[in-house]
Amino acid sequence: MAVFSRGFGARRRESDPRLPPGQYLTEDFPVLSAGPTPRVATGEWEFSIRSESGHIASWDWEQFRSLPIDDIATDIHCVTRWSKLGTSWRGVSLDTLLAEVDTEAEFAMAHSYGGYTTNIALEDLTDGKAWVAFEFEGEPLDAEHGGPARLLVPHLYFWKSAKWVRGLTLTSDEQPGFWEQNGYNMHGDPWTEERYW
Ligand SMILES: Nc1nc2c(c(=O)[nH]1)N[C@H]1C(S)=C(S)[C@@H](COP(=O)(O)O)O[C@H]1N2
Ligand SMILES: [Mo]
């Protein structure tokens, strides 16, 4: 016979197996932006990938939206310790986009409208682990959350999921992005708490 006290319930909640160490659950969707929200019209939007040899693959909004779409159900984890479980997104897999690029590079720098950057190893962007997402919970992505489109790399801390993403630069050496230059970890795995240097 089991007797459940409130304390037991709270502990069970904290030990939800979907919650990485040091994280707490949130039901709302906090906005975390290092600067003002860029307003990018889809008619002006472009996404491009530049390889280490200087070749550029690019998509305007219409071309991007004609690519195959994934439905993504995932948990997200911010380094400031909030996690949000069971979010749903739609986006284009980075595998689809990178298929247009001939590269031997191991690293990428994501660039955003507004100037934000974050570095991500190519192995963290491939094999179904990353998307350029344009819908959240069935609605077009709000500008505050990175619309028209943002990177979604949910297996890493959410600072790697660049909002208002406009492209990737592929390189053979690893360079730090905006937060990484300011002490955040180069990789950012929430399960091993790769928060800071
Ligand atoms: N362009 C851009 N992308 C960004 C950020 C930012 O400041 N600018 N903040 C990052 C951080 S620290 C987090 S936690 C998430 C927050 O996304 P949200 O505002 O949709 O919750 O976006 C990430 N992507
Ligand atoms: Mo964050």
PDB file of N, CA, C and O in Angstrom, residues 137-189:
ATOM      1  N   GLU A 137       3.619  24.842 -32.074  1.00  0.00           N
ATOM      2  CA  GLU A 137       2.274  24.461 -31.627  1.00  0.00           C
ATOM      3  C   GLU A 137       1.219  24.825 -32.682  1.00  0.00           C
ATOM      4  O   GLU A 137       0.169  25.383 -32.357  1.00  0.00           O
ATOM      5  N   GLY A 138       1.507  24.509 -33.940  1.00  0.00           N
ATOM      6  CA  GLY A 138       0.530  24.662 -35.016  1.00  0.00           C
ATOM      7  C   GLY A 138       0.350  26.062 -35.556  1.00  0.00           C
ATOM      8  O   GLY A 138      -0.496  26.279 -36.425  1.00  0.00           O
ATOM      9  N   GLU A 139       1.138  27.022 -35.051  1.00  0.00           N
ATOM     10  CA  GLU A 139       1.012  28.410 -35.517  1.00  0.00           C
ATOM     11  C   GLU A 139       2.356  28.879 -36.067  1.00  0.00           C
ATOM     12  O   GLU A 139       3.404  28.411 -35.613  1.00  0.00           O
ATOM     13  N   PRO A 140       2.310  29.847 -37.012  1.00  0.00           N
ATOM     14  CA  PRO A 140       3.579  30.424 -37.460  1.00  0.00           C
ATOM     15  C   PRO A 140       4.375  30.926 -36.253  1.00  0.00           C
ATOM     16  O   PRO A 140       3.798  31.456 -35.301  1.00  0.00           O
ATOM     17  N   LEU A 141       5.666  30.742 -36.286  1.00  0.00           N
ATOM     18  CA  LEU A 141       6.523  31.102 -35.164  1.00  0.00           C
ATOM     19  C   LEU A 141       6.464  32.612 -34.909  1.00  0.00           C
ATOM     20  O   LEU A 141       6.698  33.409 -35.820  1.00  0.00           O
ATOM     21  N   ASP A 142       6.139  33.011 -33.689  1.00  0.00           N
ATOM     22  CA  ASP A 142       6.117  34.430 -33.317  1.00  0.00           C
ATOM     23  C   ASP A 142       7.498  35.049 -33.519  1.00  0.00           C
ATOM     24  O   ASP A 142       8.514  34.397 -33.270  1.00  0.00           O
ATOM     25  N   ALA A 143       7.511  36.330 -33.872  1.00  0.00           N
ATOM     26  CA  ALA A 143       8.790  37.033 -34.029  1.00  0.00           C
ATOM     27  C   ALA A 143       9.623  36.954 -32.747  1.00  0.00           C
ATOM     28  O   ALA A 143      10.837  36.759 -32.799  1.00  0.00           O
ATOM     29  N   GLU A 144       8.983  37.059 -31.583  1.00  0.00           N
ATOM     30  CA  GLU A 144       9.723  37.008 -30.304  1.00  0.00           C
ATOM     31  C   GLU A 144      10.463  35.685 -30.133  1.00  0.00           C
ATOM     32  O   GLU A 144      11.501  35.621 -29.481  1.00  0.00           O
ATOM     33  N   HIS A 145       9.904  34.629 -30.702  1.00  0.00           N
ATOM     34  CA  HIS A 145      10.516  33.302 -30.571  1.00  0.00           C
ATOM     35  C   HIS A 145      11.344  32.931 -31.804  1.00  0.00           C
ATOM     36  O   HIS A 145      11.716  31.774 -31.978  1.00  0.00           O
ATOM     37  N   GLY A 146      11.602  33.923 -32.671  1.00  0.00           N
ATOM     38  CA  GLY A 146      12.536  33.673 -33.770  1.00  0.00           C
ATOM     39  C   GLY A 146      11.937  33.627 -35.151  1.00  0.00           C
ATOM     40  O   GLY A 146      12.642  33.326 -36.113  1.00  0.00           O
ATOM     41  N   GLY A 147      10.627  33.899 -35.263  1.00  0.00           N
ATOM     42  CA  GLY A 147       9.993  33.888 -36.579  1.00  0.00           C
ATOM     43  C   GLY A 147      10.537  34.983 -37.482  1.00  0.00           C
ATOM     44  O   GLY A 147      11.000  35.995 -36.972  1.00  0.00           O
ATOM     45  N   PRO A 148      10.535  34.746 -38.794  1.00  0.00           N
ATOM     46  CA  PRO A 148       9.866  33.652 -39.509  1.00  0.00           C
ATOM     47  C   PRO A 148      10.444  32.254 -39.254  1.00  0.00           C
ATOM     48  O   PRO A 148       9.690  31.289 -39.306  1.00  0.00           O
ATOM     49  N   ALA A 149      11.731  32.133 -38.968  1.00  0.00           N
ATOM     50  CA  ALA A 149      12.285  30.789 -38.793  1.00  0.00           C
ATOM     51  C   ALA A 149      13.498  30.841 -37.882  1.00  0.00           C
ATOM     52  O   ALA A 149      14.256  31.814 -37.884  1.00  0.00           O
ATOM     53  N   ARG A 150      13.651  29.781 -37.106  1.00  0.00           N
ATOM     54  CA  ARG A 150      14.777  29.681 -36.181  1.00  0.00           C
ATOM     55  C   ARG A 150      15.404  28.303 -36.301  1.00  0.00           C
ATOM     56  O   ARG A 150      14.763  27.348 -36.735  1.00  0.00           O
ATOM     57  N   LEU A 151      16.628  28.236 -35.839  1.00  0.00           N
ATOM     58  CA  LEU A 151      17.247  26.930 -35.686  1.00  0.00           C
ATOM     59  C   LEU A 151      16.592  26.221 -34.508  1.00  0.00           C
ATOM     60  O   LEU A 151      16.217  26.861 -33.508  1.00  0.00           O
ATOM     61  N   LEU A 152      16.437  24.914 -34.605  1.00  0.00           N
ATOM     62  CA  LEU A 152      15.950  24.093 -33.496  1.00  0.00           C
ATOM     63  C   LEU A 152      16.907  22.920 -33.358  1.00  0.00           C
ATOM     64  O   LEU A 152      16.976  22.062 -34.239  1.00  0.00           O
ATOM     65  N   VAL A 153      17.692  22.970 -32.267  1.00  0.00           N
ATOM     66  CA  VAL A 153      18.673  21.911 -31.981  1.00  0.00           C
ATOM     67  C   VAL A 153      18.384  21.452 -30.555  1.00  0.00           C
ATOM     68  O   VAL A 153      19.115  21.785 -29.615  1.00  0.00           O
ATOM     69  N   PRO A 154      17.289  20.702 -30.366  1.00  0.00           N
ATOM     70  CA  PRO A 154      16.769  20.513 -29.011  1.00  0.00           C
ATOM     71  C   PRO A 154      17.606  19.622 -28.108  1.00  0.00           C
ATOM     72  O   PRO A 154      17.404  19.658 -26.895  1.00  0.00           O
ATOM     73  N   HIS A 155      18.551  18.849 -28.664  1.00  0.00           N
ATOM     74  CA  HIS A 155      19.368  18.005 -27.775  1.00  0.00           C
ATOM     75  C   HIS A 155      20.491  18.806 -27.132  1.00  0.00           C
ATOM     76  O   HIS A 155      21.202  18.292 -26.277  1.00  0.00           O
ATOM     77  N   LEU A 156      20.663  20.076 -27.529  1.00  0.00           N
ATOM     78  CA  LEU A 156      21.632  20.970 -26.880  1.00  0.00           C
ATOM     79  C   LEU A 156      20.859  22.081 -26.168  1.00  0.00           C
ATOM     80  O   LEU A 156      19.696  22.332 -26.462  1.00  0.00           O
ATOM     81  N   TYR A 157      21.536  22.757 -25.192  1.00  0.00           N
ATOM     82  CA  TYR A 157      20.902  23.906 -24.535  1.00  0.00           C
ATOM     83  C   TYR A 157      20.368  24.862 -25.602  1.00  0.00           C
ATOM     84  O   TYR A 157      20.946  25.025 -26.681  1.00  0.00           O
ATOM     85  N   PHE A 158      19.292  25.542 -25.235  1.00  0.00           N
ATOM     86  CA  PHE A 158      18.492  26.277 -26.216  1.00  0.00           C
ATOM     87  C   PHE A 158      19.208  27.510 -26.781  1.00  0.00           C
ATOM     88  O   PHE A 158      18.742  28.084 -27.757  1.00  0.00           O
ATOM     89  N   TRP A 159      20.326  27.935 -26.182  1.00  0.00           N
ATOM     90  CA  TRP A 159      21.033  29.079 -26.791  1.00  0.00           C
ATOM     91  C   TRP A 159      21.592  28.703 -28.157  1.00  0.00           C
ATOM     92  O   TRP A 159      21.874  29.586 -28.975  1.00  0.00           O
ATOM     93  N   LYS A 160      21.756  27.391 -28.409  1.00  0.00           N
ATOM     94  CA  LYS A 160      22.247  26.943 -29.723  1.00  0.00           C
ATOM     95  C   LYS A 160      21.158  27.064 -30.789  1.00  0.00           C
ATOM     96  O   LYS A 160      21.456  27.011 -31.983  1.00  0.00           O
ATOM     97  N   SER A 161      19.898  27.178 -30.376  1.00  0.00           N
ATOM     98  CA  SER A 161      18.782  27.267 -31.322  1.00  0.00           C
ATOM     99  C   SER A 161      18.577  28.727 -31.725  1.00  0.00           C
ATOM    100  O   SER A 161      17.695  29.422 -31.215  1.00  0.00           O
ATOM    101  N   ALA A 162      19.431  29.165 -32.655  1.00  0.00           N
ATOM    102  CA  ALA A 162      19.468  30.575 -33.049  1.00  0.00           C
ATOM    103  C   ALA A 162      18.127  31.033 -33.612  1.00  0.00           C
ATOM    104  O   ALA A 162      17.617  30.458 -34.581  1.00  0.00           O
ATOM    105  N   LYS A 163      17.550  32.071 -32.996  1.00  0.00           N
ATOM    106  CA  LYS A 163      16.331  32.679 -33.512  1.00  0.00           C
ATOM    107  C   LYS A 163      16.677  33.545 -34.728  1.00  0.00           C
ATOM    108  O   LYS A 163      17.802  34.008 -34.870  1.00  0.00           O
ATOM    109  N   TRP A 164      15.693  33.771 -35.599  1.00  0.00           N
ATOM    110  CA  TRP A 164      15.852  34.600 -36.814  1.00  0.00           C
ATOM    111  C   TRP A 164      17.063  34.153 -37.632  1.00  0.00           C
ATOM    112  O   TRP A 164      17.809  34.972 -38.184  1.00  0.00           O
ATOM    113  N   VAL A 165      17.244  32.850 -37.704  1.00  0.00           N
ATOM    114  CA  VAL A 165      18.458  32.344 -38.366  1.00  0.00           C
ATOM    115  C   VAL A 165      18.445  32.730 -39.843  1.00  0.00           C
ATOM    116  O   VAL A 165      17.399  32.711 -40.496  1.00  0.00           O
ATOM    117  N   ARG A 166      19.613  33.128 -40.343  1.00  0.00           N
ATOM    118  CA  ARG A 166      19.700  33.457 -41.771  1.00  0.00           C
ATOM    119  C   ARG A 166      20.761  32.657 -42.491  1.00  0.00           C
ATOM    120  O   ARG A 166      20.905  32.761 -43.714  1.00  0.00           O
ATOM    121  N   GLY A 167      21.518  31.851 -41.747  1.00  0.00           N
ATOM    122  CA  GLY A 167      22.441  30.998 -42.466  1.00  0.00           C
ATOM    123  C   GLY A 167      23.460  30.318 -41.588  1.00  0.00           C
ATOM    124  O   GLY A 167      23.547  30.555 -40.372  1.00  0.00           O
ATOM    125  N   LEU A 168      24.216  29.436 -42.227  1.00  0.00           N
ATOM    126  CA  LEU A 168      25.318  28.722 -41.595  1.00  0.00           C
ATOM    127  C   LEU A 168      26.581  28.972 -42.402  1.00  0.00           C
ATOM    128  O   LEU A 168      26.536  29.017 -43.636  1.00  0.00           O
ATOM    129  N   THR A 169      27.688  29.110 -41.692  1.00  0.00           N
ATOM    130  CA  THR A 169      29.002  29.129 -42.330  1.00  0.00           C
ATOM    131  C   THR A 169      29.737  27.888 -41.854  1.00  0.00           C
ATOM    132  O   THR A 169      29.869  27.666 -40.644  1.00  0.00           O
ATOM    133  N   LEU A 170      30.186  27.069 -42.793  1.00  0.00           N
ATOM    134  CA  LEU A 170      30.844  25.808 -42.450  1.00  0.00           C
ATOM    135  C   LEU A 170      32.357  26.006 -42.455  1.00  0.00           C
ATOM    136  O   LEU A 170      32.901  26.617 -43.370  1.00  0.00           O
ATOM    137  N   THR A 171      33.012  25.486 -41.411  1.00  0.00           N
ATOM    138  CA  THR A 171      34.462  25.666 -41.294  1.00  0.00           C
ATOM    139  C   THR A 171      35.105  24.376 -40.789  1.00  0.00           C
ATOM    140  O   THR A 171      34.453  23.549 -40.161  1.00  0.00           O
ATOM    141  N   SER A 172      36.404  24.250 -41.036  1.00  0.00           N
ATOM    142  CA  SER A 172      37.110  23.064 -40.551  1.00  0.00           C
ATOM    143  C   SER A 172      37.620  23.260 -39.129  1.00  0.00           C
ATOM    144  O   SER A 172      37.967  22.298 -38.454  1.00  0.00           O
ATOM    145  N   ASP A 173      37.666  24.520 -38.659  1.00  0.00           N
ATOM    146  CA  ASP A 173      38.064  24.760 -37.270  1.00  0.00           C
ATOM    147  C   ASP A 173      36.892  25.347 -36.484  1.00  0.00           C
ATOM    148  O   ASP A 173      35.959  25.917 -37.053  1.00  0.00           O
ATOM    149  N   GLU A 174      36.950  25.177 -35.177  1.00  0.00           N
ATOM    150  CA  GLU A 174      35.844  25.556 -34.303  1.00  0.00           C
ATOM    151  C   GLU A 174      36.048  26.975 -33.763  1.00  0.00           C
ATOM    152  O   GLU A 174      37.033  27.251 -33.076  1.00  0.00           O
ATOM    153  N   GLN A 175      35.107  27.863 -34.065  1.00  0.00           N
ATOM    154  CA  GLN A 175      35.141  29.244 -33.584  1.00  0.00           C
ATOM    155  C   GLN A 175      33.995  29.466 -32.598  1.00  0.00           C
ATOM    156  O   GLN A 175      32.915  28.930 -32.815  1.00  0.00           O
ATOM    157  N   PRO A 176      34.204  30.269 -31.539  1.00  0.00           N
ATOM    158  CA  PRO A 176      33.107  30.508 -30.589  1.00  0.00           C
ATOM    159  C   PRO A 176      32.114  31.548 -31.111  1.00  0.00           C
ATOM    160  O   PRO A 176      32.497  32.544 -31.711  1.00  0.00           O
ATOM    161  N   GLY A 177      30.826  31.316 -30.864  1.00  0.00           N
ATOM    162  CA  GLY A 177      29.779  32.276 -31.206  1.00  0.00           C
ATOM    163  C   GLY A 177      29.593  33.310 -30.104  1.00  0.00           C
ATOM    164  O   GLY A 177      30.463  33.492 -29.243  1.00  0.00           O
ATOM    165  N   PHE A 178      28.434  33.994 -30.117  1.00  0.00           N
ATOM    166  CA  PHE A 178      28.193  35.117 -29.210  1.00  0.00           C
ATOM    167  C   PHE A 178      28.302  34.713 -27.739  1.00  0.00           C
ATOM    168  O   PHE A 178      29.136  35.247 -26.997  1.00  0.00           O
ATOM    169  N   TRP A 179      27.479  33.771 -27.291  1.00  0.00           N
ATOM    170  CA  TRP A 179      27.540  33.381 -25.881  1.00  0.00           C
ATOM    171  C   TRP A 179      28.794  32.576 -25.572  1.00  0.00           C
ATOM    172  O   TRP A 179      29.323  32.636 -24.452  1.00  0.00           O
ATOM    173  N   GLU A 180      29.263  31.820 -26.544  1.00  0.00           N
ATOM    174  CA  GLU A 180      30.459  31.007 -26.326  1.00  0.00           C
ATOM    175  C   GLU A 180      31.678  31.895 -26.075  1.00  0.00           C
ATOM    176  O   GLU A 180      32.562  31.537 -25.292  1.00  0.00           O
ATOM    177  N   GLN A 181      31.739  33.066 -26.724  1.00  0.00           N
ATOM    178  CA  GLN A 181      32.818  34.025 -26.441  1.00  0.00           C
ATOM    179  C   GLN A 181      32.685  34.610 -25.043  1.00  0.00           C
ATOM    180  O   GLN A 181      33.644  35.133 -24.484  1.00  0.00           O
ATOM    181  N   ASN A 182      31.472  34.544 -24.499  1.00  0.00           N
ATOM    182  CA  ASN A 182      31.215  35.113 -23.176  1.00  0.00           C
ATOM    183  C   ASN A 182      31.137  34.043 -22.092  1.00  0.00           C
ATOM    184  O   ASN A 182      30.490  34.239 -21.066  1.00  0.00           O
ATOM    185  N   GLY A 183      31.755  32.890 -22.338  1.00  0.00           N
ATOM    186  CA  GLY A 183      31.908  31.899 -21.282  1.00  0.00           C
ATOM    187  C   GLY A 183      31.025  30.678 -21.350  1.00  0.00           C
ATOM    188  O   GLY A 183      31.152  29.774 -20.524  1.00  0.00           O
ATOM    189  N   TYR A 184      30.081  30.677 -22.310  1.00  0.00           N
ATOM    190  CA  TYR A 184      29.249  29.477 -22.432  1.00  0.00           C
ATOM    191  C   TYR A 184      30.043  28.367 -23.112  1.00  0.00           C
ATOM    192  O   TYR A 184      30.990  28.610 -23.839  1.00  0.00           O
ATOM    193  N   ASN A 185      29.585  27.138 -22.875  1.00  0.00           N
ATOM    194  CA  ASN A 185      30.285  25.965 -23.380  1.00  0.00           C
ATOM    195  C   ASN A 185      30.245  25.882 -24.911  1.00  0.00           C
ATOM    196  O   ASN A 185      29.258  26.265 -25.523  1.00  0.00           O
ATOM    197  N   MET A 186      31.297  25.345 -25.503  1.00  0.00           N
ATOM    198  CA  MET A 186      31.331  25.219 -26.965  1.00  0.00           C
ATOM    199  C   MET A 186      30.299  24.195 -27.452  1.00  0.00           C
ATOM    200  O   MET A 186      29.779  24.314 -28.553  1.00  0.00           O
ATOM    201  N   HIS A 187      29.982  23.183 -26.619  1.00  0.00           N
ATOM    202  CA  HIS A 187      29.075  22.112 -27.058  1.00  0.00           C
ATOM    203  C   HIS A 187      27.667  22.280 -26.490  1.00  0.00           C
ATOM    204  O   HIS A 187      26.713  22.390 -27.241  1.00  0.00           O
ATOM    205  N   GLY A 188      27.518  22.303 -25.144  1.00  0.00           N
ATOM    206  CA  GLY A 188      26.219  22.611 -24.544  1.00  0.00           C
ATOM    207  C   GLY A 188      25.252  21.456 -24.409  1.00  0.00           C
ATOM    208  O   GLY A 188      24.039  21.614 -24.624  1.00  0.00           O
ATOM    209  N   ASP A 189      25.766  20.284 -23.981  1.00  0.00           N
ATOM    210  CA  ASP A 189      24.884  19.130 -23.737  1.00  0.00           C
ATOM    211  C   ASP A 189      24.206  19.278 -22.377  1.00  0.00           C
ATOM    212  O   ASP A 189      24.875  19.288 -21.346  1.00  0.00           O
TER     213      ASP A 189
END
